[in-house]
Amino acid sequence: MKENYRNDVDGDYKKSIKNENNLSLLFFGIIVITIINIFLTNEYIIYLLIVLNLIYVAISLYNDMIVKNSAESERRKTLLAHAFSINITSKKTNGYYNNEFSPSVKKLGVDSFESTLFTKKNLSLMILSEGIKTFIIFIIWIIIITKFKNDELFYNLTQTFFSVEVLLKFIKIIYYYVNVSKIYDNFYQLFVTRKYNEKKDQALVLKYVMDYECLKTYCHTLLPSKIFEKINDDVSIEWDNIKKDIK
């Protein structure tokens, strides 16, 4: 990490990541209590489940609609601030984007190009970790539904496995990775392979930047800071090598 590195928006993302971690714990807690209730059938457990589900929905809505959207909005502002040297947010960055081009659409495109590289590398590791988690849960699901002949248990566990916290989350991460890789390839072709033409390519740069921002908004998937810190040095070296070929 660079000595003068600054990324004020990171604090906003960490709030959202903390909320998501709490949601995951709450989700699996609800599953355990649900399984217990299937075998015990206690009125107080049912009331507890209702309360916990309401809390889960409330935190999820708050995180998605307010915290996460606020973080993404500030990230877009810092992107534009860096690309065009304008002051449109109190949140500042230094060393988050790494290129010395003059304020322009080209600089905006190169900033976004760099982001797609880091996102692609981050997601490649997320696919591995989430894939392992999904596989383990799938095996547990198979073992339980074959060992216990209970229709209610089968329906509850099946609903859990195909929920937004397990299988659908994994599928969305794959979708995110595949599409951000395509956008990265488009940027690479534009800036490295055939070289950027300022008169002809400005609209294409804006299209790729919008494609990336729309993809992030659709997938709404936070990239873990632990993975970023793990890959940062190696990917920064890779970016520096790519940047040398951008004229």
mmCIF file with all atom_site columns, N, CA and C in Angstrom, residues 14-84:
data_model
loop_
_atom_site.group_PDB
_atom_site.id
_atom_site.type_symbol
_atom_site.label_atom_id
_atom_site.label_alt_id
_atom_site.label_comp_id
_atom_site.label_asym_id
_atom_site.label_entity_id
_atom_site.label_seq_id
_atom_site.pdbx_PDB_ins_code
_atom_site.Cartn_x
_atom_site.Cartn_y
_atom_site.Cartn_z
_atom_site.occupancy
_atom_site.B_iso_or_equiv
_atom_site.pdbx_formal_charge
_atom_site.auth_seq_id
_atom_site.auth_comp_id
_atom_site.auth_asym_id
_atom_site.auth_atom_id
_atom_site.pdbx_PDB_model_num
ATOM 1   N N  . LYS A 1 14 ? -17.063 -0.468  4.337   1.00 0.00 ? 14 LYS A N  1
ATOM 2   C CA . LYS A 1 14 ? -16.863 -1.324  5.508   1.00 0.00 ? 14 LYS A CA 1
ATOM 3   C C  . LYS A 1 14 ? -18.121 -1.412  6.359   1.00 0.00 ? 14 LYS A C  1
ATOM 4   N N  . LYS A 1 15 ? -18.893 -0.317  6.423   1.00 0.00 ? 15 LYS A N  1
ATOM 5   C CA . LYS A 1 15 ? -20.173 -0.356  7.142   1.00 0.00 ? 15 LYS A CA 1
ATOM 6   C C  . LYS A 1 15 ? -21.119 -1.364  6.500   1.00 0.00 ? 15 LYS A C  1
ATOM 7   N N  . SER A 1 16 ? -21.161 -1.348  5.167   1.00 0.00 ? 16 SER A N  1
ATOM 8   C CA . SER A 1 16 ? -22.039 -2.264  4.446   1.00 0.00 ? 16 SER A CA 1
ATOM 9   C C  . SER A 1 16 ? -21.569 -3.709  4.582   1.00 0.00 ? 16 SER A C  1
ATOM 10  N N  . ILE A 1 17 ? -20.249 -3.921  4.512   1.00 0.00 ? 17 ILE A N  1
ATOM 11  C CA . ILE A 1 17 ? -19.701 -5.267  4.672   1.00 0.00 ? 17 ILE A CA 1
ATOM 12  C C  . ILE A 1 17 ? -20.016 -5.814  6.065   1.00 0.00 ? 17 ILE A C  1
ATOM 13  N N  . LYS A 1 18 ? -19.907 -4.955  7.082   1.00 0.00 ? 18 LYS A N  1
ATOM 14  C CA . LYS A 1 18 ? -20.247 -5.367  8.450   1.00 0.00 ? 18 LYS A CA 1
ATOM 15  C C  . LYS A 1 18 ? -21.710 -5.777  8.543   1.00 0.00 ? 18 LYS A C  1
ATOM 16  N N  . ASN A 1 19 ? -22.582 -5.001  7.896   1.00 0.00 ? 19 ASN A N  1
ATOM 17  C CA . ASN A 1 19 ? -24.011 -5.348  7.883   1.00 0.00 ? 19 ASN A CA 1
ATOM 18  C C  . ASN A 1 19 ? -24.239 -6.690  7.200   1.00 0.00 ? 19 ASN A C  1
ATOM 19  N N  . GLU A 1 20 ? -23.540 -6.930  6.091   1.00 0.00 ? 20 GLU A N  1
ATOM 20  C CA . GLU A 1 20 ? -23.711 -8.194  5.372   1.00 0.00 ? 20 GLU A CA 1
ATOM 21  C C  . GLU A 1 20 ? -23.212 -9.379  6.200   1.00 0.00 ? 20 GLU A C  1
ATOM 22  N N  . ASN A 1 21 ? -22.119 -9.187  6.915   1.00 0.00 ? 21 ASN A N  1
ATOM 23  C CA . ASN A 1 21 ? -21.620 -10.258 7.790   1.00 0.00 ? 21 ASN A CA 1
ATOM 24  C C  . ASN A 1 21 ? -22.626 -10.574 8.890   1.00 0.00 ? 21 ASN A C  1
ATOM 25  N N  . ASN A 1 22 ? -23.219 -9.529  9.452   1.00 0.00 ? 22 ASN A N  1
ATOM 26  C CA . ASN A 1 22 ? -24.238 -9.731  10.486  1.00 0.00 ? 22 ASN A CA 1
ATOM 27  C C  . ASN A 1 22 ? -25.470 -10.428 9.911   1.00 0.00 ? 22 ASN A C  1
ATOM 28  N N  . LEU A 1 23 ? -25.831 -10.077 8.674   1.00 0.00 ? 23 LEU A N  1
ATOM 29  C CA . LEU A 1 23 ? -26.978 -10.715 8.021   1.00 0.00 ? 23 LEU A CA 1
ATOM 30  C C  . LEU A 1 23 ? -26.721 -12.201 7.790   1.00 0.00 ? 23 LEU A C  1
ATOM 31  N N  . SER A 1 24 ? -25.500 -12.528 7.397   1.00 0.00 ? 24 SER A N  1
ATOM 32  C CA . SER A 1 24 ? -25.163 -13.941 7.168   1.00 0.00 ? 24 SER A CA 1
ATOM 33  C C  . SER A 1 24 ? -25.273 -14.744 8.465   1.00 0.00 ? 24 SER A C  1
ATOM 34  N N  . LEU A 1 25 ? -24.746 -14.179 9.558   1.00 0.00 ? 25 LEU A N  1
ATOM 35  C CA . LEU A 1 25 ? -24.844 -14.854 10.850  1.00 0.00 ? 25 LEU A CA 1
ATOM 36  C C  . LEU A 1 25 ? -26.302 -15.015 11.270  1.00 0.00 ? 25 LEU A C  1
ATOM 37  N N  . LEU A 1 26 ? -27.077 -13.958 11.066  1.00 0.00 ? 26 LEU A N  1
ATOM 38  C CA . LEU A 1 26 ? -28.495 -13.998 11.428  1.00 0.00 ? 26 LEU A CA 1
ATOM 39  C C  . LEU A 1 26 ? -29.238 -15.021 10.580  1.00 0.00 ? 26 LEU A C  1
ATOM 40  N N  . PHE A 1 27 ? -28.906 -15.079 9.287   1.00 0.00 ? 27 PHE A N  1
ATOM 41  C CA . PHE A 1 27 ? -29.554 -16.001 8.358   1.00 0.00 ? 27 PHE A CA 1
ATOM 42  C C  . PHE A 1 27 ? -29.347 -17.451 8.796   1.00 0.00 ? 27 PHE A C  1
ATOM 43  N N  . PHE A 1 28 ? -28.086 -17.812 9.057   1.00 0.00 ? 28 PHE A N  1
ATOM 44  C CA . PHE A 1 28 ? -27.811 -19.194 9.438   1.00 0.00 ? 28 PHE A CA 1
ATOM 45  C C  . PHE A 1 28 ? -28.322 -19.495 10.852  1.00 0.00 ? 28 PHE A C  1
ATOM 46  N N  . GLY A 1 29 ? -28.407 -18.463 11.693  1.00 0.00 ? 29 GLY A N  1
ATOM 47  C CA . GLY A 1 29 ? -29.028 -18.640 12.995  1.00 0.00 ? 29 GLY A CA 1
ATOM 48  C C  . GLY A 1 29 ? -30.503 -18.973 12.854  1.00 0.00 ? 29 GLY A C  1
ATOM 49  N N  . ILE A 1 30 ? -31.179 -18.287 11.941  1.00 0.00 ? 30 ILE A N  1
ATOM 50  C CA . ILE A 1 30 ? -32.597 -18.548 11.673  1.00 0.00 ? 30 ILE A CA 1
ATOM 51  C C  . ILE A 1 30 ? -32.791 -19.979 11.168  1.00 0.00 ? 30 ILE A C  1
ATOM 52  N N  . ILE A 1 31 ? -31.859 -20.432 10.317  1.00 0.00 ? 31 ILE A N  1
ATOM 53  C CA . ILE A 1 31 ? -31.958 -21.792 9.782   1.00 0.00 ? 31 ILE A CA 1
ATOM 54  C C  . ILE A 1 31 ? -31.855 -22.825 10.898  1.00 0.00 ? 31 ILE A C  1
ATOM 55  N N  . VAL A 1 32 ? -30.888 -22.634 11.798  1.00 0.00 ? 32 VAL A N  1
ATOM 56  C CA . VAL A 1 32 ? -30.704 -23.574 12.911  1.00 0.00 ? 32 VAL A CA 1
ATOM 57  C C  . VAL A 1 32 ? -31.955 -23.602 13.795  1.00 0.00 ? 32 VAL A C  1
ATOM 58  N N  . ILE A 1 33 ? -32.494 -22.429 14.113  1.00 0.00 ? 33 ILE A N  1
ATOM 59  C CA . ILE A 1 33 ? -33.688 -22.359 14.965  1.00 0.00 ? 33 ILE A CA 1
ATOM 60  C C  . ILE A 1 33 ? -34.891 -22.979 14.259  1.00 0.00 ? 33 ILE A C  1
ATOM 61  N N  . THR A 1 34 ? -34.970 -22.787 12.925  1.00 0.00 ? 34 THR A N  1
ATOM 62  C CA . THR A 1 34 ? -36.064 -23.380 12.146  1.00 0.00 ? 34 THR A CA 1
ATOM 63  C C  . THR A 1 34 ? -36.015 -24.901 12.218  1.00 0.00 ? 34 THR A C  1
ATOM 64  N N  . ILE A 1 35 ? -34.814 -25.458 12.077  1.00 0.00 ? 35 ILE A N  1
ATOM 65  C CA . ILE A 1 35 ? -34.658 -26.915 12.154  1.00 0.00 ? 35 ILE A CA 1
ATOM 66  C C  . ILE A 1 35 ? -35.047 -27.417 13.551  1.00 0.00 ? 35 ILE A C  1
ATOM 67  N N  . ILE A 1 36 ? -34.627 -26.692 14.571  1.00 0.00 ? 36 ILE A N  1
ATOM 68  C CA . ILE A 1 36 ? -34.986 -27.062 15.948  1.00 0.00 ? 36 ILE A CA 1
ATOM 69  C C  . ILE A 1 36 ? -36.498 -27.046 16.123  1.00 0.00 ? 36 ILE A C  1
ATOM 70  N N  . ASN A 1 37 ? -37.141 -26.023 15.550  1.00 0.00 ? 37 ASN A N  1
ATOM 71  C CA . ASN A 1 37 ? -38.600 -25.888 15.682  1.00 0.00 ? 37 ASN A CA 1
ATOM 72  C C  . ASN A 1 37 ? -39.346 -27.012 14.988  1.00 0.00 ? 37 ASN A C  1
ATOM 73  N N  . ILE A 1 38 ? -38.763 -27.534 13.899  1.00 0.00 ? 38 ILE A N  1
ATOM 74  C CA . ILE A 1 38 ? -39.412 -28.639 13.174  1.00 0.00 ? 38 ILE A CA 1
ATOM 75  C C  . ILE A 1 38 ? -39.568 -29.854 14.081  1.00 0.00 ? 38 ILE A C  1
ATOM 76  N N  . PHE A 1 39 ? -38.565 -30.087 14.922  1.00 0.00 ? 39 PHE A N  1
ATOM 77  C CA . PHE A 1 39 ? -38.591 -31.271 15.785  1.00 0.00 ? 39 PHE A CA 1
ATOM 78  C C  . PHE A 1 39 ? -39.227 -30.998 17.147  1.00 0.00 ? 39 PHE A C  1
ATOM 79  N N  . LEU A 1 40 ? -39.210 -29.751 17.599  1.00 0.00 ? 40 LEU A N  1
ATOM 80  C CA . LEU A 1 40 ? -39.764 -29.436 18.910  1.00 0.00 ? 40 LEU A CA 1
ATOM 81  C C  . LEU A 1 40 ? -41.144 -28.791 18.844  1.00 0.00 ? 40 LEU A C  1
ATOM 82  N N  . THR A 1 41 ? -41.393 -27.976 17.799  1.00 0.00 ? 41 THR A N  1
ATOM 83  C CA . THR A 1 41 ? -42.658 -27.262 17.597  1.00 0.00 ? 41 THR A CA 1
ATOM 84  C C  . THR A 1 41 ? -43.081 -26.526 18.867  1.00 0.00 ? 41 THR A C  1
ATOM 85  N N  . ASN A 1 42 ? -42.387 -25.433 19.141  1.00 0.00 ? 42 ASN A N  1
ATOM 86  C CA . ASN A 1 42 ? -42.673 -24.633 20.321  1.00 0.00 ? 42 ASN A CA 1
ATOM 87  C C  . ASN A 1 42 ? -43.189 -23.258 19.890  1.00 0.00 ? 42 ASN A C  1
ATOM 88  N N  . GLU A 1 43 ? -44.256 -22.810 20.551  1.00 0.00 ? 43 GLU A N  1
ATOM 89  C CA . GLU A 1 43 ? -44.887 -21.532 20.191  1.00 0.00 ? 43 GLU A CA 1
ATOM 90  C C  . GLU A 1 43 ? -43.922 -20.358 20.337  1.00 0.00 ? 43 GLU A C  1
ATOM 91  N N  . TYR A 1 44 ? -43.093 -20.374 21.377  1.00 0.00 ? 44 TYR A N  1
ATOM 92  C CA . TYR A 1 44 ? -42.163 -19.272 21.612  1.00 0.00 ? 44 TYR A CA 1
ATOM 93  C C  . TYR A 1 44 ? -41.057 -19.240 20.546  1.00 0.00 ? 44 TYR A C  1
ATOM 94  N N  . ILE A 1 45 ? -40.681 -20.417 20.066  1.00 0.00 ? 45 ILE A N  1
ATOM 95  C CA . ILE A 1 45 ? -39.681 -20.474 18.992  1.00 0.00 ? 45 ILE A CA 1
ATOM 96  C C  . ILE A 1 45 ? -40.242 -19.857 17.725  1.00 0.00 ? 45 ILE A C  1
ATOM 97  N N  . ILE A 1 46 ? -41.508 -20.086 17.459  1.00 0.00 ? 46 ILE A N  1
ATOM 98  C CA . ILE A 1 46 ? -42.155 -19.502 16.270  1.00 0.00 ? 46 ILE A CA 1
ATOM 99  C C  . ILE A 1 46 ? -42.154 -17.974 16.367  1.00 0.00 ? 46 ILE A C  1
ATOM 100 N N  . TYR A 1 47 ? -42.505 -17.452 17.553  1.00 0.00 ? 47 TYR A N  1
ATOM 101 C CA . TYR A 1 47 ? -42.481 -16.002 17.750  1.00 0.00 ? 47 TYR A CA 1
ATOM 102 C C  . TYR A 1 47 ? -41.066 -15.449 17.554  1.00 0.00 ? 47 TYR A C  1
ATOM 103 N N  . LEU A 1 48 ? -40.081 -16.181 18.068  1.00 0.00 ? 48 LEU A N  1
ATOM 104 C CA . LEU A 1 48 ? -38.682 -15.765 17.916  1.00 0.00 ? 48 LEU A CA 1
ATOM 105 C C  . LEU A 1 48 ? -38.293 -15.716 16.446  1.00 0.00 ? 48 LEU A C  1
ATOM 106 N N  . LEU A 1 49 ? -38.724 -16.712 15.689  1.00 0.00 ? 49 LEU A N  1
ATOM 107 C CA . LEU A 1 49 ? -38.414 -16.755 14.253  1.00 0.00 ? 49 LEU A CA 1
ATOM 108 C C  . LEU A 1 49 ? -39.045 -15.583 13.515  1.00 0.00 ? 49 LEU A C  1
ATOM 109 N N  . ILE A 1 50 ? -40.256 -15.231 13.881  1.00 0.00 ? 50 ILE A N  1
ATOM 110 C CA . ILE A 1 50 ? -40.941 -14.093 13.250  1.00 0.00 ? 50 ILE A CA 1
ATOM 111 C C  . ILE A 1 50 ? -40.156 -12.806 13.495  1.00 0.00 ? 50 ILE A C  1
ATOM 112 N N  . VAL A 1 51 ? -39.737 -12.608 14.744  1.00 0.00 ? 51 VAL A N  1
ATOM 113 C CA . VAL A 1 51 ? -38.974 -11.406 15.104  1.00 0.00 ? 51 VAL A CA 1
ATOM 114 C C  . VAL A 1 51 ? -37.639 -11.377 14.352  1.00 0.00 ? 51 VAL A C  1
ATOM 115 N N  . LEU A 1 52 ? -36.934 -12.505 14.340  1.00 0.00 ? 52 LEU A N  1
ATOM 116 C CA . LEU A 1 52 ? -35.629 -12.568 13.677  1.00 0.00 ? 52 LEU A CA 1
ATOM 117 C C  . LEU A 1 52 ? -35.754 -12.332 12.179  1.00 0.00 ? 52 LEU A C  1
ATOM 118 N N  . ASN A 1 53 ? -36.796 -12.850 11.566  1.00 0.00 ? 53 ASN A N  1
ATOM 119 C CA . ASN A 1 53 ? -37.004 -12.628 10.128  1.00 0.00 ? 53 ASN A CA 1
ATOM 120 C C  . ASN A 1 53 ? -37.314 -11.169 9.826   1.00 0.00 ? 53 ASN A C  1
ATOM 121 N N  . LEU A 1 54 ? -38.089 -10.528 10.696  1.00 0.00 ? 54 LEU A N  1
ATOM 122 C CA . LEU A 1 54 ? -38.378 -9.106  10.517  1.00 0.00 ? 54 LEU A CA 1
ATOM 123 C C  . LEU A 1 54 ? -37.097 -8.271  10.658  1.00 0.00 ? 54 LEU A C  1
ATOM 124 N N  . ILE A 1 55 ? -36.258 -8.638  11.631  1.00 0.00 ? 55 ILE A N  1
ATOM 125 C CA . ILE A 1 55 ? -34.975 -7.946  11.806  1.00 0.00 ? 55 ILE A CA 1
ATOM 126 C C  . ILE A 1 55 ? -34.099 -8.143  10.574  1.00 0.00 ? 55 ILE A C  1
ATOM 127 N N  . TYR A 1 56 ? -34.083 -9.366  10.041  1.00 0.00 ? 56 TYR A N  1
ATOM 128 C CA . TYR A 1 56 ? -33.279 -9.664  8.851   1.00 0.00 ? 56 TYR A CA 1
ATOM 129 C C  . TYR A 1 56 ? -33.714 -8.800  7.670   1.00 0.00 ? 56 TYR A C  1
ATOM 130 N N  . VAL A 1 57 ? -35.025 -8.729  7.451   1.00 0.00 ? 57 VAL A N  1
ATOM 131 C CA . VAL A 1 57 ? -35.550 -7.937  6.333   1.00 0.00 ? 57 VAL A CA 1
ATOM 132 C C  . VAL A 1 57 ? -35.213 -6.456  6.514   1.00 0.00 ? 57 VAL A C  1
ATOM 133 N N  . ALA A 1 58 ? -35.372 -5.959  7.733   1.00 0.00 ? 58 ALA A N  1
ATOM 134 C CA . ALA A 1 58 ? -35.110 -4.538  8.010   1.00 0.00 ? 58 ALA A CA 1
ATOM 135 C C  . ALA A 1 58 ? -33.640 -4.185  7.764   1.00 0.00 ? 58 ALA A C  1
ATOM 136 N N  . ILE A 1 59 ? -32.720 -5.014  8.281   1.00 0.00 ? 59 ILE A N  1
ATOM 137 C CA . ILE A 1 59 ? -31.291 -4.748  8.085   1.00 0.00 ? 59 ILE A CA 1
ATOM 138 C C  . ILE A 1 59 ? -30.921 -4.865  6.616   1.00 0.00 ? 59 ILE A C  1
ATOM 139 N N  . SER A 1 60 ? -31.490 -5.852  5.939   1.00 0.00 ? 60 SER A N  1
ATOM 140 C CA . SER A 1 60 ? -31.196 -6.064  4.520   1.00 0.00 ? 60 SER A CA 1
ATOM 141 C C  . SER A 1 60 ? -31.635 -4.876  3.669   1.00 0.00 ? 60 SER A C  1
ATOM 142 N N  . LEU A 1 61 ? -32.845 -4.379  3.922   1.00 0.00 ? 61 LEU A N  1
ATOM 143 C CA . LEU A 1 61 ? -33.348 -3.221  3.177   1.00 0.00 ? 61 LEU A CA 1
ATOM 144 C C  . LEU A 1 61 ? -32.514 -1.979  3.468   1.00 0.00 ? 61 LEU A C  1
ATOM 145 N N  . TYR A 1 62 ? -32.206 -1.758  4.733   1.00 0.00 ? 62 TYR A N  1
ATOM 146 C CA . TYR A 1 62 ? -31.402 -0.606  5.125   1.00 0.00 ? 62 TYR A CA 1
ATOM 147 C C  . TYR A 1 62 ? -30.022 -0.653  4.464   1.00 0.00 ? 62 TYR A C  1
ATOM 148 N N  . ASN A 1 63 ? -29.418 -1.832  4.471   1.00 0.00 ? 63 ASN A N  1
ATOM 149 C CA . ASN A 1 63 ? -28.080 -1.968  3.897   1.00 0.00 ? 63 ASN A CA 1
ATOM 150 C C  . ASN A 1 63 ? -28.088 -1.763  2.385   1.00 0.00 ? 63 ASN A C  1
ATOM 151 N N  . ASP A 1 64 ? -29.043 -2.402  1.697   1.00 0.00 ? 64 ASP A N  1
ATOM 152 C CA . ASP A 1 64 ? -29.084 -2.321  0.235   1.00 0.00 ? 64 ASP A CA 1
ATOM 153 C C  . ASP A 1 64 ? -29.519 -0.952  -0.270  1.00 0.00 ? 64 ASP A C  1
ATOM 154 N N  . MET A 1 65 ? -30.549 -0.390  0.352   1.00 0.00 ? 65 MET A N  1
ATOM 155 C CA . MET A 1 65 ? -31.149 0.825   -0.170  1.00 0.00 ? 65 MET A CA 1
ATOM 156 C C  . MET A 1 65 ? -30.443 2.101   0.298   1.00 0.00 ? 65 MET A C  1
ATOM 157 N N  . ILE A 1 66 ? -29.778 2.044   1.448   1.00 0.00 ? 66 ILE A N  1
ATOM 158 C CA . ILE A 1 66 ? -29.166 3.259   1.994   1.00 0.00 ? 66 ILE A CA 1
ATOM 159 C C  . ILE A 1 66 ? -27.638 3.154   2.053   1.00 0.00 ? 66 ILE A C  1
ATOM 160 N N  . VAL A 1 67 ? -27.132 2.212   2.847   1.00 0.00 ? 67 VAL A N  1
ATOM 161 C CA . VAL A 1 67 ? -25.682 2.158   3.085   1.00 0.00 ? 67 VAL A CA 1
ATOM 162 C C  . VAL A 1 67 ? -24.910 1.823   1.807   1.00 0.00 ? 67 VAL A C  1
ATOM 163 N N  . LYS A 1 68 ? -25.305 0.756   1.136   1.00 0.00 ? 68 LYS A N  1
ATOM 164 C CA . LYS A 1 68 ? -24.571 0.310   -0.053  1.00 0.00 ? 68 LYS A CA 1
ATOM 165 C C  . LYS A 1 68 ? -24.712 1.316   -1.197  1.00 0.00 ? 68 LYS A C  1
ATOM 166 N N  . ASN A 1 69 ? -25.915 1.831   -1.405  1.00 0.00 ? 69 ASN A N  1
ATOM 167 C CA . ASN A 1 69 ? -26.120 2.812   -2.471  1.00 0.00 ? 69 ASN A CA 1
ATOM 168 C C  . ASN A 1 69 ? -25.357 4.102   -2.207  1.00 0.00 ? 69 ASN A C  1
ATOM 169 N N  . SER A 1 70 ? -25.282 4.496   -0.942  1.00 0.00 ? 70 SER A N  1
ATOM 170 C CA . SER A 1 70 ? -24.529 5.695   -0.580  1.00 0.00 ? 70 SER A CA 1
ATOM 171 C C  . SER A 1 70 ? -23.042 5.509   -0.884  1.00 0.00 ? 70 SER A C  1
ATOM 172 N N  . ALA A 1 71 ? -22.519 4.332   -0.568  1.00 0.00 ? 71 ALA A N  1
ATOM 173 C CA . ALA A 1 71 ? -21.107 4.044   -0.840  1.00 0.00 ? 71 ALA A CA 1
ATOM 174 C C  . ALA A 1 71 ? -20.825 4.067   -2.339  1.00 0.00 ? 71 ALA A C  1
ATOM 175 N N  . GLU A 1 72 ? -21.707 3.460   -3.128  1.00 0.00 ? 72 GLU A N  1
ATOM 176 C CA . GLU A 1 72 ? -21.516 3.436   -4.582  1.00 0.00 ? 72 GLU A CA 1
ATOM 177 C C  . GLU A 1 72 ? -21.627 4.842   -5.172  1.00 0.00 ? 72 GLU A C  1
ATOM 178 N N  . SER A 1 73 ? -22.523 5.645   -4.631  1.00 0.00 ? 73 SER A N  1
ATOM 179 C CA . SER A 1 73 ? -22.673 7.016   -5.106  1.00 0.00 ? 73 SER A CA 1
ATOM 180 C C  . SER A 1 73 ? -21.404 7.824   -4.850  1.00 0.00 ? 73 SER A C  1
ATOM 181 N N  . GLU A 1 74 ? -20.840 7.677   -3.656  1.00 0.00 ? 74 GLU A N  1
ATOM 182 C CA . GLU A 1 74 ? -19.607 8.390   -3.324  1.00 0.00 ? 74 GLU A CA 1
ATOM 183 C C  . GLU A 1 74 ? -18.433 7.896   -4.165  1.00 0.00 ? 74 GLU A C  1
ATOM 184 N N  . ARG A 1 75 ? -18.413 6.586   -4.464  1.00 0.00 ? 75 ARG A N  1
ATOM 185 C CA . ARG A 1 75 ? -17.355 6.059   -5.326  1.00 0.00 ? 75 ARG A CA 1
ATOM 186 C C  . ARG A 1 75 ? -17.430 6.673   -6.729  1.00 0.00 ? 75 ARG A C  1
ATOM 187 N N  . ARG A 1 76 ? -18.645 6.807   -7.251  1.00 0.00 ? 76 ARG A N  1
ATOM 188 C CA . ARG A 1 76 ? -18.787 7.424   -8.580  1.00 0.00 ? 76 ARG A CA 1
ATOM 189 C C  . ARG A 1 76 ? -18.331 8.884   -8.553  1.00 0.00 ? 76 ARG A C  1
ATOM 190 N N  . LYS A 1 77 ? -18.642 9.583   -7.464  1.00 0.00 ? 77 LYS A N  1
ATOM 191 C CA . LYS A 1 77 ? -18.216 10.980  -7.347  1.00 0.00 ? 77 LYS A CA 1
ATOM 192 C C  . LYS A 1 77 ? -16.698 11.095  -7.316  1.00 0.00 ? 77 LYS A C  1
ATOM 193 N N  . THR A 1 78 ? -16.040 10.215  -6.562  1.00 0.00 ? 78 THR A N  1
ATOM 194 C CA . THR A 1 78 ? -14.577 10.278  -6.491  1.00 0.00 ? 78 THR A CA 1
ATOM 195 C C  . THR A 1 78 ? -13.950 9.888   -7.829  1.00 0.00 ? 78 THR A C  1
ATOM 196 N N  . LEU A 1 79 ? -14.617 9.004   -8.565  1.00 0.00 ? 79 LEU A N  1
ATOM 197 C CA . LEU A 1 79 ? -14.148 8.651   -9.907  1.00 0.00 ? 79 LEU A CA 1
ATOM 198 C C  . LEU A 1 79 ? -14.160 9.872   -10.812 1.00 0.00 ? 79 LEU A C  1
ATOM 199 N N  . LEU A 1 80 ? -15.282 10.583  -10.821 1.00 0.00 ? 80 LEU A N  1
ATOM 200 C CA . LEU A 1 80 ? -15.402 11.777  -11.664 1.00 0.00 ? 80 LEU A CA 1
ATOM 201 C C  . LEU A 1 80 ? -14.476 12.891  -11.175 1.00 0.00 ? 80 LEU A C  1
ATOM 202 N N  . ALA A 1 81 ? -14.336 13.009  -9.857  1.00 0.00 ? 81 ALA A N  1
ATOM 203 C CA . ALA A 1 81 ? -13.457 14.045  -9.292  1.00 0.00 ? 81 ALA A CA 1
ATOM 204 C C  . ALA A 1 81 ? -12.018 13.831  -9.741  1.00 0.00 ? 81 ALA A C  1
ATOM 205 N N  . HIS A 1 82 ? -11.576 12.575  -9.726  1.00 0.00 ? 82 HIS A N  1
ATOM 206 C CA . HIS A 1 82 ? -10.205 12.273  -10.141 1.00 0.00 ? 82 HIS A CA 1
ATOM 207 C C  . HIS A 1 82 ? -10.026 12.422  -11.643 1.00 0.00 ? 82 HIS A C  1
ATOM 208 N N  . ALA A 1 83 ? -11.033 11.989  -12.402 1.00 0.00 ? 83 ALA A N  1
ATOM 209 C CA . ALA A 1 83 ? -10.914 12.002  -13.865 1.00 0.00 ? 83 ALA A CA 1
ATOM 210 C C  . ALA A 1 83 ? -10.916 13.418  -14.433 1.00 0.00 ? 83 ALA A C  1
ATOM 211 N N  . PHE A 1 84 ? -11.669 14.326  -13.805 1.00 0.00 ? 84 PHE A N  1
ATOM 212 C CA . PHE A 1 84 ? -11.822 15.671  -14.357 1.00 0.00 ? 84 PHE A CA 1
ATOM 213 C C  . PHE A 1 84 ? -11.288 16.771  -13.439 1.00 0.00 ? 84 PHE A C  1
#
